[in-house]
GROMACS .gro file of C-alpha atoms in nm:
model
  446
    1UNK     CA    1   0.000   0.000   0.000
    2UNK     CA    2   0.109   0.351  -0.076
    3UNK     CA    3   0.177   0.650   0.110
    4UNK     CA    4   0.097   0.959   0.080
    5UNK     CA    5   0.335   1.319   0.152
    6UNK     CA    6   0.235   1.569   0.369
    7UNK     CA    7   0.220   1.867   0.244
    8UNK     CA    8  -0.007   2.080   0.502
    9UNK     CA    9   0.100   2.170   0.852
   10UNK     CA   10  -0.009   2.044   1.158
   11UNK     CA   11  -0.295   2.185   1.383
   12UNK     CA   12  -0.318   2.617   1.374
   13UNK     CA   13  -0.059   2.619   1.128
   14UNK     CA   14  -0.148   2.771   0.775
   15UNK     CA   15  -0.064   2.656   0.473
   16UNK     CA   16   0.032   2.924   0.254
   17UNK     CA   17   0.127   2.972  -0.107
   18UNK     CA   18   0.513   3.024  -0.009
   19UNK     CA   19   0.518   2.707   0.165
   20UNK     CA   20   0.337   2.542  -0.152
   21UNK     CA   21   0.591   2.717  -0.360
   22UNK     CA   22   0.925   2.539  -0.179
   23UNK     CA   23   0.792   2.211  -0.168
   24UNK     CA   24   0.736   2.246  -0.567
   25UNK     CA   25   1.089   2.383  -0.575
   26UNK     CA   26   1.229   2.051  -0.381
   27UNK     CA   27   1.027   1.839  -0.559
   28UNK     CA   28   1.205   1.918  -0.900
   29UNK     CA   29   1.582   1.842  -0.783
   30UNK     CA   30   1.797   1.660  -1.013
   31UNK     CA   31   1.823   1.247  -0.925
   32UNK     CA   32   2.185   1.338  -0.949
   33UNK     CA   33   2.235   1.649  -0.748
   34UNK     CA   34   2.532   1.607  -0.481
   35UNK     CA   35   2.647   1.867  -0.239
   36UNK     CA   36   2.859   1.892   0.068
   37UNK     CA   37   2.602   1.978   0.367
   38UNK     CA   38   2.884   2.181   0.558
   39UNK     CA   39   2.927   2.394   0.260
   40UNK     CA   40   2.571   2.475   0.134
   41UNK     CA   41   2.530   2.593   0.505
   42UNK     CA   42   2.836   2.804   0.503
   43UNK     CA   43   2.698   3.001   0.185
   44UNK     CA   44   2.353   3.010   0.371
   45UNK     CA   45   2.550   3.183   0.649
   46UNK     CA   46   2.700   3.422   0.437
   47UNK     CA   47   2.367   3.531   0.269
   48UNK     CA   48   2.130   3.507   0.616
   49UNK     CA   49   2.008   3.851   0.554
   50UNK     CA   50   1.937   3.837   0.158
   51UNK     CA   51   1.789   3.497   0.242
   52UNK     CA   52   1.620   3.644   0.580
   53UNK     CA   53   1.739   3.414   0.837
   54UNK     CA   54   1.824   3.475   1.140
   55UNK     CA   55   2.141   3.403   1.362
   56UNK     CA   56   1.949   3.159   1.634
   57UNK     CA   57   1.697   3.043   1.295
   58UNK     CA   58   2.095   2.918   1.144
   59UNK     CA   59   2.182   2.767   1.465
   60UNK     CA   60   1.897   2.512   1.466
   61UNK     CA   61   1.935   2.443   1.062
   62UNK     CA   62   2.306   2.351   1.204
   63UNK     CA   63   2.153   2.126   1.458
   64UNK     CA   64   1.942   1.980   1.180
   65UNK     CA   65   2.203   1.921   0.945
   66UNK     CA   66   2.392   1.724   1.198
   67UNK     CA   67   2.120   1.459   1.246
   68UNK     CA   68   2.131   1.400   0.917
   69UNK     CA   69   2.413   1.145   0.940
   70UNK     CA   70   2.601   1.164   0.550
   71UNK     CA   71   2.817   1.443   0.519
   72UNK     CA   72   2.668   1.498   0.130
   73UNK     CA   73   2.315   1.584   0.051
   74UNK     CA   74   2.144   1.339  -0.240
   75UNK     CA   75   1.806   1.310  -0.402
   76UNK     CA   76   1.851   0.974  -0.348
   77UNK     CA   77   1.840   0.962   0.009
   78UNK     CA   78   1.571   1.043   0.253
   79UNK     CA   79   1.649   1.416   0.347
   80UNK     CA   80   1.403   1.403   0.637
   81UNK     CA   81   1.498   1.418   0.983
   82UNK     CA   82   1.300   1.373   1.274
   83UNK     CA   83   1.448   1.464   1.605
   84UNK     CA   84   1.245   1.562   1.944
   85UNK     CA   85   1.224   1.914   2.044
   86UNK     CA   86   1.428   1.810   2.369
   87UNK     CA   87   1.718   1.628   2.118
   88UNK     CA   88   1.692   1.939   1.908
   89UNK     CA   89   1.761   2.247   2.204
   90UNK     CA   90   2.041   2.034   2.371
   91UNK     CA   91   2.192   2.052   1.987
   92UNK     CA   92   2.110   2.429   1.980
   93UNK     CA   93   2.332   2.519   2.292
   94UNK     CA   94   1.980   2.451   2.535
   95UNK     CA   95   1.752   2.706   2.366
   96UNK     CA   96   1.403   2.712   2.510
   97UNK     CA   97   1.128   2.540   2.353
   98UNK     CA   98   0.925   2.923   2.280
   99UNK     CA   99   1.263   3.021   2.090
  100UNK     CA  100   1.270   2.694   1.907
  101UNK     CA  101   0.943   2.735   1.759
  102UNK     CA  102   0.972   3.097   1.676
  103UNK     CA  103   1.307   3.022   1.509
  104UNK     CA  104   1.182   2.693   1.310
  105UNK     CA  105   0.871   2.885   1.167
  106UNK     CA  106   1.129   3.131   1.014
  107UNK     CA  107   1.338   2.838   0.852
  108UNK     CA  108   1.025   2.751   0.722
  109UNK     CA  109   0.900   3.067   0.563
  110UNK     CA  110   1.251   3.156   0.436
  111UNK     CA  111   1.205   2.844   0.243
  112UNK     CA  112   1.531   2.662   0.423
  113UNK     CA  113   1.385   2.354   0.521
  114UNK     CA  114   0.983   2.205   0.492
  115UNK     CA  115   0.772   2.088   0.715
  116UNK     CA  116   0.680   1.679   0.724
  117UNK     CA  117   0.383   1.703   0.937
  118UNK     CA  118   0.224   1.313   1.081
  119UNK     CA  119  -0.099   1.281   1.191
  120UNK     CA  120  -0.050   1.358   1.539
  121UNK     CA  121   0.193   1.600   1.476
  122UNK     CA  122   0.472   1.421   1.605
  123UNK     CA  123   0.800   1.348   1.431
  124UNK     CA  124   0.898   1.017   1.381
  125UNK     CA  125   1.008   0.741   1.112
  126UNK     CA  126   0.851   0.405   0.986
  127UNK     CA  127   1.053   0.142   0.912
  128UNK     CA  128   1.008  -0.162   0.626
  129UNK     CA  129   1.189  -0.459   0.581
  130UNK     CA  130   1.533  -0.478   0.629
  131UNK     CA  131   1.525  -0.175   0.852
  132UNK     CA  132   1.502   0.104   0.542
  133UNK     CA  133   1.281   0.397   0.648
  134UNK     CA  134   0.945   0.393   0.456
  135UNK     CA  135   0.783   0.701   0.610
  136UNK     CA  136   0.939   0.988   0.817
  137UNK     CA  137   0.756   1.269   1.011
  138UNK     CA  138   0.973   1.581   1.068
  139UNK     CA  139   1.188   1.849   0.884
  140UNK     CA  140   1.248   1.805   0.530
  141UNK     CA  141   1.631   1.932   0.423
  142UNK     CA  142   1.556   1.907   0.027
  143UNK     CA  143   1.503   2.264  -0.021
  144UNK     CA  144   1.905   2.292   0.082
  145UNK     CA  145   2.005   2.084  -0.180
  146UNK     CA  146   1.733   2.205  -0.466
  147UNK     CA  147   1.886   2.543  -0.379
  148UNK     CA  148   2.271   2.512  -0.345
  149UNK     CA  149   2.336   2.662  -0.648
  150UNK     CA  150   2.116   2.967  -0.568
  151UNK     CA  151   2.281   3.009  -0.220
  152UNK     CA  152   2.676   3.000  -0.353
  153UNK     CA  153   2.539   3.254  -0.617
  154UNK     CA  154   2.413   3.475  -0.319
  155UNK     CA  155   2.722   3.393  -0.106
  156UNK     CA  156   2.939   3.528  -0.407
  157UNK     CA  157   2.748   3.841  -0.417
  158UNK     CA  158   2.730   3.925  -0.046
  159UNK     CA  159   3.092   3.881  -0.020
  160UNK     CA  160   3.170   4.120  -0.266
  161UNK     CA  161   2.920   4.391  -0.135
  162UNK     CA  162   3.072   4.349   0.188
  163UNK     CA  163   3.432   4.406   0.003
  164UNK     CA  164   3.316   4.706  -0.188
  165UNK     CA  165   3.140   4.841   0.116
  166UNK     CA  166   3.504   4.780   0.326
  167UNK     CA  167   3.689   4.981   0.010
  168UNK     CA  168   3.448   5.270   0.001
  169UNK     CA  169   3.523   5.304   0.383
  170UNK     CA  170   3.862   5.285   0.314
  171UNK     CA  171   3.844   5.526   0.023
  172UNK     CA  172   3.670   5.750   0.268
  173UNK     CA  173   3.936   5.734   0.522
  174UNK     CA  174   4.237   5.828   0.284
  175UNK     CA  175   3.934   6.078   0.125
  176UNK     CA  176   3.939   6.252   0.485
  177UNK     CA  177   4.280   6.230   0.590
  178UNK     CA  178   4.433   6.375   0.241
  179UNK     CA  179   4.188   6.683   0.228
  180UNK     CA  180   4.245   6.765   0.632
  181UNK     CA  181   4.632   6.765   0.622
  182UNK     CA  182   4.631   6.930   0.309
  183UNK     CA  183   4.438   7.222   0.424
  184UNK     CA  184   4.624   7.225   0.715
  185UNK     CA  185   4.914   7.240   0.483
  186UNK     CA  186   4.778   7.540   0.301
  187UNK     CA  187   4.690   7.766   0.598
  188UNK     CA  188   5.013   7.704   0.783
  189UNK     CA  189   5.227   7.730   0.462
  190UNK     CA  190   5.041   8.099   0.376
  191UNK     CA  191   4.980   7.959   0.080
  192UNK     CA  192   4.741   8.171  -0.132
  193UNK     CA  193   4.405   8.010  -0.144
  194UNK     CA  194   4.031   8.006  -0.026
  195UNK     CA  195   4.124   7.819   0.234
  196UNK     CA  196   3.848   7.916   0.489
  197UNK     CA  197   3.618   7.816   0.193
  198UNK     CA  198   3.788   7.462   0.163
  199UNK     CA  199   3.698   7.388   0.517
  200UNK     CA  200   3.365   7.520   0.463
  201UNK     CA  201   3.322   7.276   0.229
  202UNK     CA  202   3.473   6.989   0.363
  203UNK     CA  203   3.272   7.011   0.630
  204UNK     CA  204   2.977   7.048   0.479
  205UNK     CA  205   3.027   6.699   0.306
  206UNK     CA  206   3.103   6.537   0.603
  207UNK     CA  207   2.815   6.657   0.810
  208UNK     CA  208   2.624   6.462   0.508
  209UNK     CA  209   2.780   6.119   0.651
  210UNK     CA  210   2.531   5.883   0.917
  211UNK     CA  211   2.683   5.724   1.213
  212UNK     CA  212   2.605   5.391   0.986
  213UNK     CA  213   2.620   5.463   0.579
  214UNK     CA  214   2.534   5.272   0.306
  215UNK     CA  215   2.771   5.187   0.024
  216UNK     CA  216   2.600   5.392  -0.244
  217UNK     CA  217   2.635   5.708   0.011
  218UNK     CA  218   3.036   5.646   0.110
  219UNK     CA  219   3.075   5.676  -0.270
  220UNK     CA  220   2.884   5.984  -0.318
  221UNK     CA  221   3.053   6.132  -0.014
  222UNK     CA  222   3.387   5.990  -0.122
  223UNK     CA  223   3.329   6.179  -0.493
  224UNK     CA  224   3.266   6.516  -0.333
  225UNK     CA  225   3.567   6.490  -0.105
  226UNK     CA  226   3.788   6.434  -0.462
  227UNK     CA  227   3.672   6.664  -0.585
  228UNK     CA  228   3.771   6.912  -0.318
  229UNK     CA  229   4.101   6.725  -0.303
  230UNK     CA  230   4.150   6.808  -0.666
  231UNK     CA  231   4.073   7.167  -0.599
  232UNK     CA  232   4.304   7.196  -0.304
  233UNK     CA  233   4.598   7.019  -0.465
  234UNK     CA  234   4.561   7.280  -0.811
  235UNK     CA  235   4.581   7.553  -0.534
  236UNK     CA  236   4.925   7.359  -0.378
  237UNK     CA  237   5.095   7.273  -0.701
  238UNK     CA  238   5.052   7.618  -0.827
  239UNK     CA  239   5.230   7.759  -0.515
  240UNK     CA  240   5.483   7.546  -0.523
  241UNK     CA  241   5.568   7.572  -0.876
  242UNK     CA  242   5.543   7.986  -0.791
  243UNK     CA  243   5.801   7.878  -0.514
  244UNK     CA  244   6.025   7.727  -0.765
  245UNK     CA  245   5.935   7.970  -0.998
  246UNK     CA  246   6.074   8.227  -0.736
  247UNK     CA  247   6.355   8.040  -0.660
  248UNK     CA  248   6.516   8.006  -1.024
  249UNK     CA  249   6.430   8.403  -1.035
  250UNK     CA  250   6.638   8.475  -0.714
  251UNK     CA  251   6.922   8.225  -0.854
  252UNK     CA  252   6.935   8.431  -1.157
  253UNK     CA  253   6.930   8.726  -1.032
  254UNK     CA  254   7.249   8.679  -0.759
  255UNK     CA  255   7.415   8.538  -1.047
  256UNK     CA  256   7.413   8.832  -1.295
  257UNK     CA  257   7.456   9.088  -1.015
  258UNK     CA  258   7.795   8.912  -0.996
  259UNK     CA  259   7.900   8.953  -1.328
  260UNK     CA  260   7.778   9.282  -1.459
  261UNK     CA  261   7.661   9.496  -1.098
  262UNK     CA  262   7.507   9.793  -1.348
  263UNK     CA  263   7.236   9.477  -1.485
  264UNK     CA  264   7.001   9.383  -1.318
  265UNK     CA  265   6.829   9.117  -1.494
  266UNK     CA  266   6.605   8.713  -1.446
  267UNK     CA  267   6.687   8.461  -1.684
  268UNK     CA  268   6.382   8.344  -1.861
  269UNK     CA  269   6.140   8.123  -1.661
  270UNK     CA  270   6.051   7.795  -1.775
  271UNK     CA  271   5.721   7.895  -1.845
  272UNK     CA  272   5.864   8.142  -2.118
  273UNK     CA  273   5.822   8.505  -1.885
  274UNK     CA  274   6.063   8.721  -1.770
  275UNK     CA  275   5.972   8.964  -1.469
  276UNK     CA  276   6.177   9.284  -1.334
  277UNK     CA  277   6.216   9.307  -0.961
  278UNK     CA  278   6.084   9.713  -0.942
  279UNK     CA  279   6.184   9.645  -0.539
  280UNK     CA  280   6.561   9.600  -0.602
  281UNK     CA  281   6.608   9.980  -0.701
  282UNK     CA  282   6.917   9.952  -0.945
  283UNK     CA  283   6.984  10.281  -1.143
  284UNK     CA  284   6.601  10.306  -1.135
  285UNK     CA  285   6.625  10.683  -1.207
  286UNK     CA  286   6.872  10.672  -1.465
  287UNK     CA  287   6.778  10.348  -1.667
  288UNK     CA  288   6.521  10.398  -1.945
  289UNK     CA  289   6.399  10.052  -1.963
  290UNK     CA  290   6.376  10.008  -1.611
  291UNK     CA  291   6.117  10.323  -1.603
  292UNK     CA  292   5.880  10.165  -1.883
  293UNK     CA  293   5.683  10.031  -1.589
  294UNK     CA  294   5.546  10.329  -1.433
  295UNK     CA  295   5.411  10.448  -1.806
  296UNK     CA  296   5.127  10.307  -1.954
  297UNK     CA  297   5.149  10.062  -2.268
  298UNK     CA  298   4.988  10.180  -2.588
  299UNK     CA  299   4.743   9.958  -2.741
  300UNK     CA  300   4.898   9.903  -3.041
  301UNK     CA  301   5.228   9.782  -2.884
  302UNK     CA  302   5.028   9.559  -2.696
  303UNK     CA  303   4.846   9.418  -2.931
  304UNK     CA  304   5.140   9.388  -3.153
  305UNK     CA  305   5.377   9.180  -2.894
  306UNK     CA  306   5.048   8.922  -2.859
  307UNK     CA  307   4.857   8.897  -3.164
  308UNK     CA  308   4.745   8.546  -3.077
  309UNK     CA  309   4.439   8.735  -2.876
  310UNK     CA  310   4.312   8.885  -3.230
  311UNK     CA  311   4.170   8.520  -3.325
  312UNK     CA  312   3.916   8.522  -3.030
  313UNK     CA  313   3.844   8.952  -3.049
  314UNK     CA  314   3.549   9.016  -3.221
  315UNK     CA  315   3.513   9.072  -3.570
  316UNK     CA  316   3.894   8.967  -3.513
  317UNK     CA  317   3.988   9.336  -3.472
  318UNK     CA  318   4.101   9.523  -3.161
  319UNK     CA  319   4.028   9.903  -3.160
  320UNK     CA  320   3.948   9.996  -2.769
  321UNK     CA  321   4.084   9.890  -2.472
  322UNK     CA  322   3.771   9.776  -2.431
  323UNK     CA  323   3.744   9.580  -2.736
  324UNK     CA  324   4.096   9.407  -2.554
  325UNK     CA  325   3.933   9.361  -2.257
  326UNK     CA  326   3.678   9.130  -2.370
  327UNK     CA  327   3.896   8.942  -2.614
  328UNK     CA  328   4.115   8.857  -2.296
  329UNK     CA  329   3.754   8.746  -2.096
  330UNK     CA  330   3.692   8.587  -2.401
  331UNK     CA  331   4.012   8.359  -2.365
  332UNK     CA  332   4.008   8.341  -1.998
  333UNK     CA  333   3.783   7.967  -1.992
  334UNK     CA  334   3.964   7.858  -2.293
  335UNK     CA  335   4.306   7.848  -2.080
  336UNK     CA  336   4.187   7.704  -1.762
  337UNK     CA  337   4.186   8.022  -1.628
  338UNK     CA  338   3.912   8.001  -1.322
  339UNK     CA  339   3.692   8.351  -1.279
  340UNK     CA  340   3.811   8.342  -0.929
  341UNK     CA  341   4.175   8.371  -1.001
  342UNK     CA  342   4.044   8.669  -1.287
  343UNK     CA  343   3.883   8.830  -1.106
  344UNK     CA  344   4.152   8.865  -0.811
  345UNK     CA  345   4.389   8.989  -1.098
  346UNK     CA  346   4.171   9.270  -1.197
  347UNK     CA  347   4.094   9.369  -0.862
  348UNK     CA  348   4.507   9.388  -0.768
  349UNK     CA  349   4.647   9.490  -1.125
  350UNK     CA  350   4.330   9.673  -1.295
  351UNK     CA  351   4.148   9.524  -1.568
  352UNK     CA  352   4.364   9.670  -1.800
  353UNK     CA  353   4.666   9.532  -1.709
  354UNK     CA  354   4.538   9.211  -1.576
  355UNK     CA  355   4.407   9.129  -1.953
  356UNK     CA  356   4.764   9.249  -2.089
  357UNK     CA  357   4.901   8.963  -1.884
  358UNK     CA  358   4.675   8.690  -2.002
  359UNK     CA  359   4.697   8.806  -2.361
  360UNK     CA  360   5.103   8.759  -2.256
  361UNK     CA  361   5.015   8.416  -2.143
  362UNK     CA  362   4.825   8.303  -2.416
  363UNK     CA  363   5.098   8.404  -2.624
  364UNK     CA  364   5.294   8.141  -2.469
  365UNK     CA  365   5.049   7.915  -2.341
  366UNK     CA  366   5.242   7.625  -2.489
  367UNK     CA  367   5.533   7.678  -2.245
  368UNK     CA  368   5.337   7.682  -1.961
  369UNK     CA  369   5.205   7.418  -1.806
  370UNK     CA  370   4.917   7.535  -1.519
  371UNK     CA  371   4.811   7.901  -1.696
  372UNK     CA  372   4.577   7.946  -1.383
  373UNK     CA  373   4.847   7.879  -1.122
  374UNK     CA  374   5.053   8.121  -1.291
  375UNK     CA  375   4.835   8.408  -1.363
  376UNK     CA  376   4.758   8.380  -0.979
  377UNK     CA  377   5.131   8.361  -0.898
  378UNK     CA  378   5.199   8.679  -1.107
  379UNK     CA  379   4.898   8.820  -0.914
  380UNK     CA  380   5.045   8.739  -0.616
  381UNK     CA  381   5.387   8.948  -0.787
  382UNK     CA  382   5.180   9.248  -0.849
  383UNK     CA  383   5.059   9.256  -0.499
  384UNK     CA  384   5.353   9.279  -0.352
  385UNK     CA  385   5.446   9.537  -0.565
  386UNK     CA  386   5.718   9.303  -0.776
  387UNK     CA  387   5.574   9.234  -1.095
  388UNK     CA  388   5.468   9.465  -1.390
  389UNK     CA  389   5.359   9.389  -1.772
  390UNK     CA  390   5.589   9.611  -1.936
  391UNK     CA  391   5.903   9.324  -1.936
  392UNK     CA  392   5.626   9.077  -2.031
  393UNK     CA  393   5.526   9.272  -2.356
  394UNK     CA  394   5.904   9.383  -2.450
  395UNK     CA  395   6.010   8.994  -2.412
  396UNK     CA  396   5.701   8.939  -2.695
  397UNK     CA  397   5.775   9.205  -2.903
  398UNK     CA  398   6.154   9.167  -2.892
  399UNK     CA  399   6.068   8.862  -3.027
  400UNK     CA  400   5.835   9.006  -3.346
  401UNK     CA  401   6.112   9.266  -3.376
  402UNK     CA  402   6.399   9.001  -3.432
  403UNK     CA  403   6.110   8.846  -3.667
  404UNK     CA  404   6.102   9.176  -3.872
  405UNK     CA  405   6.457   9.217  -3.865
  406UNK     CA  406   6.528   8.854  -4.043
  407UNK     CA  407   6.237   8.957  -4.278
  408UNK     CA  408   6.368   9.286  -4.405
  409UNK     CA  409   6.737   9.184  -4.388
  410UNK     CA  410   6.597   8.882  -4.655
  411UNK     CA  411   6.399   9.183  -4.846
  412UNK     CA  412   6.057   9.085  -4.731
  413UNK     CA  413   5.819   9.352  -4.562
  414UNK     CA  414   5.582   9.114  -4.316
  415UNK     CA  415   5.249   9.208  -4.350
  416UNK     CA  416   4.994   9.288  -4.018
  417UNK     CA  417   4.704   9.008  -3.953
  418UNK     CA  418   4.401   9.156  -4.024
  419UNK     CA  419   4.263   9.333  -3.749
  420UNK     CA  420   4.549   9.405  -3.597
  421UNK     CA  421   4.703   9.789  -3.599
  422UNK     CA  422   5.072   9.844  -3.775
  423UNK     CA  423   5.374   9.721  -3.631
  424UNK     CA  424   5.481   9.965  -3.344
  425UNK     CA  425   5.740  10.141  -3.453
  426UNK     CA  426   6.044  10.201  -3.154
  427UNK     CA  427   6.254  10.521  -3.133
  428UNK     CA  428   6.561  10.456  -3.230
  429UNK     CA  429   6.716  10.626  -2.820
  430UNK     CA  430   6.461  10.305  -2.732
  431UNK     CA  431   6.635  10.070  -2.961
  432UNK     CA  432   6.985  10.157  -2.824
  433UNK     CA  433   6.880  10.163  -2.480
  434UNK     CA  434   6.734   9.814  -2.484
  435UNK     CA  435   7.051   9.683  -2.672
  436UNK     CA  436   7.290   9.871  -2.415
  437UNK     CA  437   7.143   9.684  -2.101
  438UNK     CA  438   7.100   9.371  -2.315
  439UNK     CA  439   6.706   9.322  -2.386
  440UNK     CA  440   6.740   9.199  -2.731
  441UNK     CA  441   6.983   8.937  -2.569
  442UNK     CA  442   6.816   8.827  -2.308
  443UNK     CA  443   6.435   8.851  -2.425
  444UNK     CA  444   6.312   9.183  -2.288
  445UNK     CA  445   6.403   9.135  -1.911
  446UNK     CA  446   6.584   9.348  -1.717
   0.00000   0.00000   0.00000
């Protein structure tokens, strides 16, 4: 005579469509589905809260596993085990028989293990001839098999949430500690920078972070903090290549005081400019070029030492200071010029003179590297009343003058780009002057 599987629970128990649904599931394994018991539960473990389970609901599917006596799970053997709630708490470390149940009903909804309900509702196995088991009563562990493969696949994921989760903490910690001593670096350094507006900032991202944070927010935090570390190290680099900047100057300068004490000149940077220290105070009533500073620069010689400013003017003609002006604003986001630094250039140097010097650098823009850094750096100069444009436009026009000097001496006359006014023409007493304290030699410095 046949028997017959329980599928229902015993007495107030409901049967429900998610219990129907895992006892379909187990009834579909493969006849030659294998799996290590130990390690099925080990990726149950690691998944527990995808899978719902909780820590004391894991502790009795580990007591149930171990009355199941093979150490691999087959669909060929019976997968039912039938232990008394007294065998089953002394397995669980003694827990009481109102936590047992609580903890058993969530292995059962979480679809771990299935109920095997008798009559009676007690749990216990028939025997046939020869002493096989015909009928058992109690827990049935096919769901753990019929879902191994789902489990390692949840296992794998978990771990590597909980690995991306530990390197966006990580990320955050290096995040922090970078932008902190870096700031710190910047205000005791007097450094030139927003750095009150830094802090500002950082802390405004932090306050953003929960005691406990999820992994998408660590990243968002962790992309605002680089990108305040990238502002803060543009602001560091370009002081310290000003400080190097400054150094090579001094060098220079020390060196050709030496050798010719009626010079006073700086070598050529390496980002193509040449600067005259106004402080030092060297024949600076008696040397023409040294004077040019305190005049003010005619358009046309301007705009003739940097025509490279005429391609973004409009109409590609510059008539007005004005007219230069707005080329120069017009160039200012094509360099990586930011309107902060700008507009801290006009305020110390003028508007006038502050778009003379980025025309200047745009001239040149392919010898320097950080045009930003070094527009602030020259603003930084001018404050400190050690920096003026007039060596910056000789230096370019020396250069279009040796230019028109190879020209005519080949019989060629060069001819203006449109737009732009005539060549300047230099008084001859100019001329002399700037080849008597060596500007045609060295580039328009001084």
């Amino acid at each position: 005579m046949g028997t017959h599987t329980a599928t229902t629970p015993f007495g107030r128990r409901p049967m429900t469509l998610a219990l129907l649904a895992s006892q379909v599931t187990a009834s579909q394994i493969d006849q030659k589905a294998r799996a290590s018991k130990w390690e099925v539960f080990r990726d149950i473990r690691e998944a527990k809260q995808a899978l719902g389970a909780t820590d004391r609901a894991l502790a009795i599917l580990n007591a149930l596993l171990s009355f199941h006596r093979a150490e691999e799970l087959t669909a060929e053997d019976s997968l039912v085990v039938f232990p008394s709630n007294e065998q089953l708490s002394r397995r669980a470390n003694g827990m009481s028989p109102a936590t047992l149940r609580r903890h058993l009903a969530n292995l059962v909804i979480t679809g771990l293990i299935i109920r095997r309900d008798s009559p009676n509702g007690k749990r216990f196995a028939r025997k046939g001839e020869g002493g096989a088991i015909d009928q058992a009563y109690g827990f049935d562990l096919s769901p753990i098999l019929a879902r191994a493969g789902e489990f390692k696949a949840l296992a794998a994921d978990v771990m590597a949430e909980h690995k991306a989760h530990r390197l966006a903490k990580e990320r955050l910690t290096i995040c922090r500690r970078d932008v902190v001593k870096m700031i710190d670096v910047g205000i005791n350094e007097d450094a030139p920078g927003n750095w009150q507006g830094f802090q500002g900032r950082y802390e405004a991202i932090i306050a953003r972070l929960p005691r406990t944070a999820a992994r998408s927010v660590l990243e968002a935090i962790c992309n605002d903090l680089e990108d305040l570390w990238i502002d803060i190290h543009q602001t560091l680099e370009s002081f310290i290549n000003s400080q190097n900047l400054n150094a090579n100057e001094s060098q220079s300068e020390r060196h050709i005081q030496s050798s010719n004490p009626n010079v006073y000149s700086t070598d050529e940077s390496e980002n193509g400019f040449r600067e005259i220290n106004e402080a030092s105070g060297v024949d600076a009533k008696t040397d023409n070029v040294r004077a040019l500073p305190h005049r003010d620069l005619p358009l046309g010689m301007v705009v003739d030492a940097c025509p490279e400013l005429l391609t973004l003017a409009r109409d590609g003609q510059i008539r007005t200071w004005r007219d230069f002006v707005a080329a120069a604003e017009q160039a200012r986001p094509f360099m990586g010029i930011s309107p902060s630094a700008w507009q801290e250039a006009v305020e110390v140097m003028g508007q006038e003179k502050a778009a003379v010097t980025v025309a200047a650098i745009l001239q040149r823009s392919e010898r320097i590297a950080s045009r930003g850094g070094y527009l602030r750096n020259l603003t930084e100069r001018a404050r400190d009343q050690k920096f003026s444009v007039w060596p910056m436009v000789m230096a370019l026009l020396r250069e279009r003058l040796d230019v028109h000097a190879k020209t005519s001496g080949s019989g060629a006359k060069p001819d203006a780009a449109p737009g732009q006014p005539e060549p300047v023409e230099i008084s001859d007493a100019l001329r002399k002057s700037m080849k008597k304290k060596g500007w045609e030699r060295r580039g328009g410095t001084s």
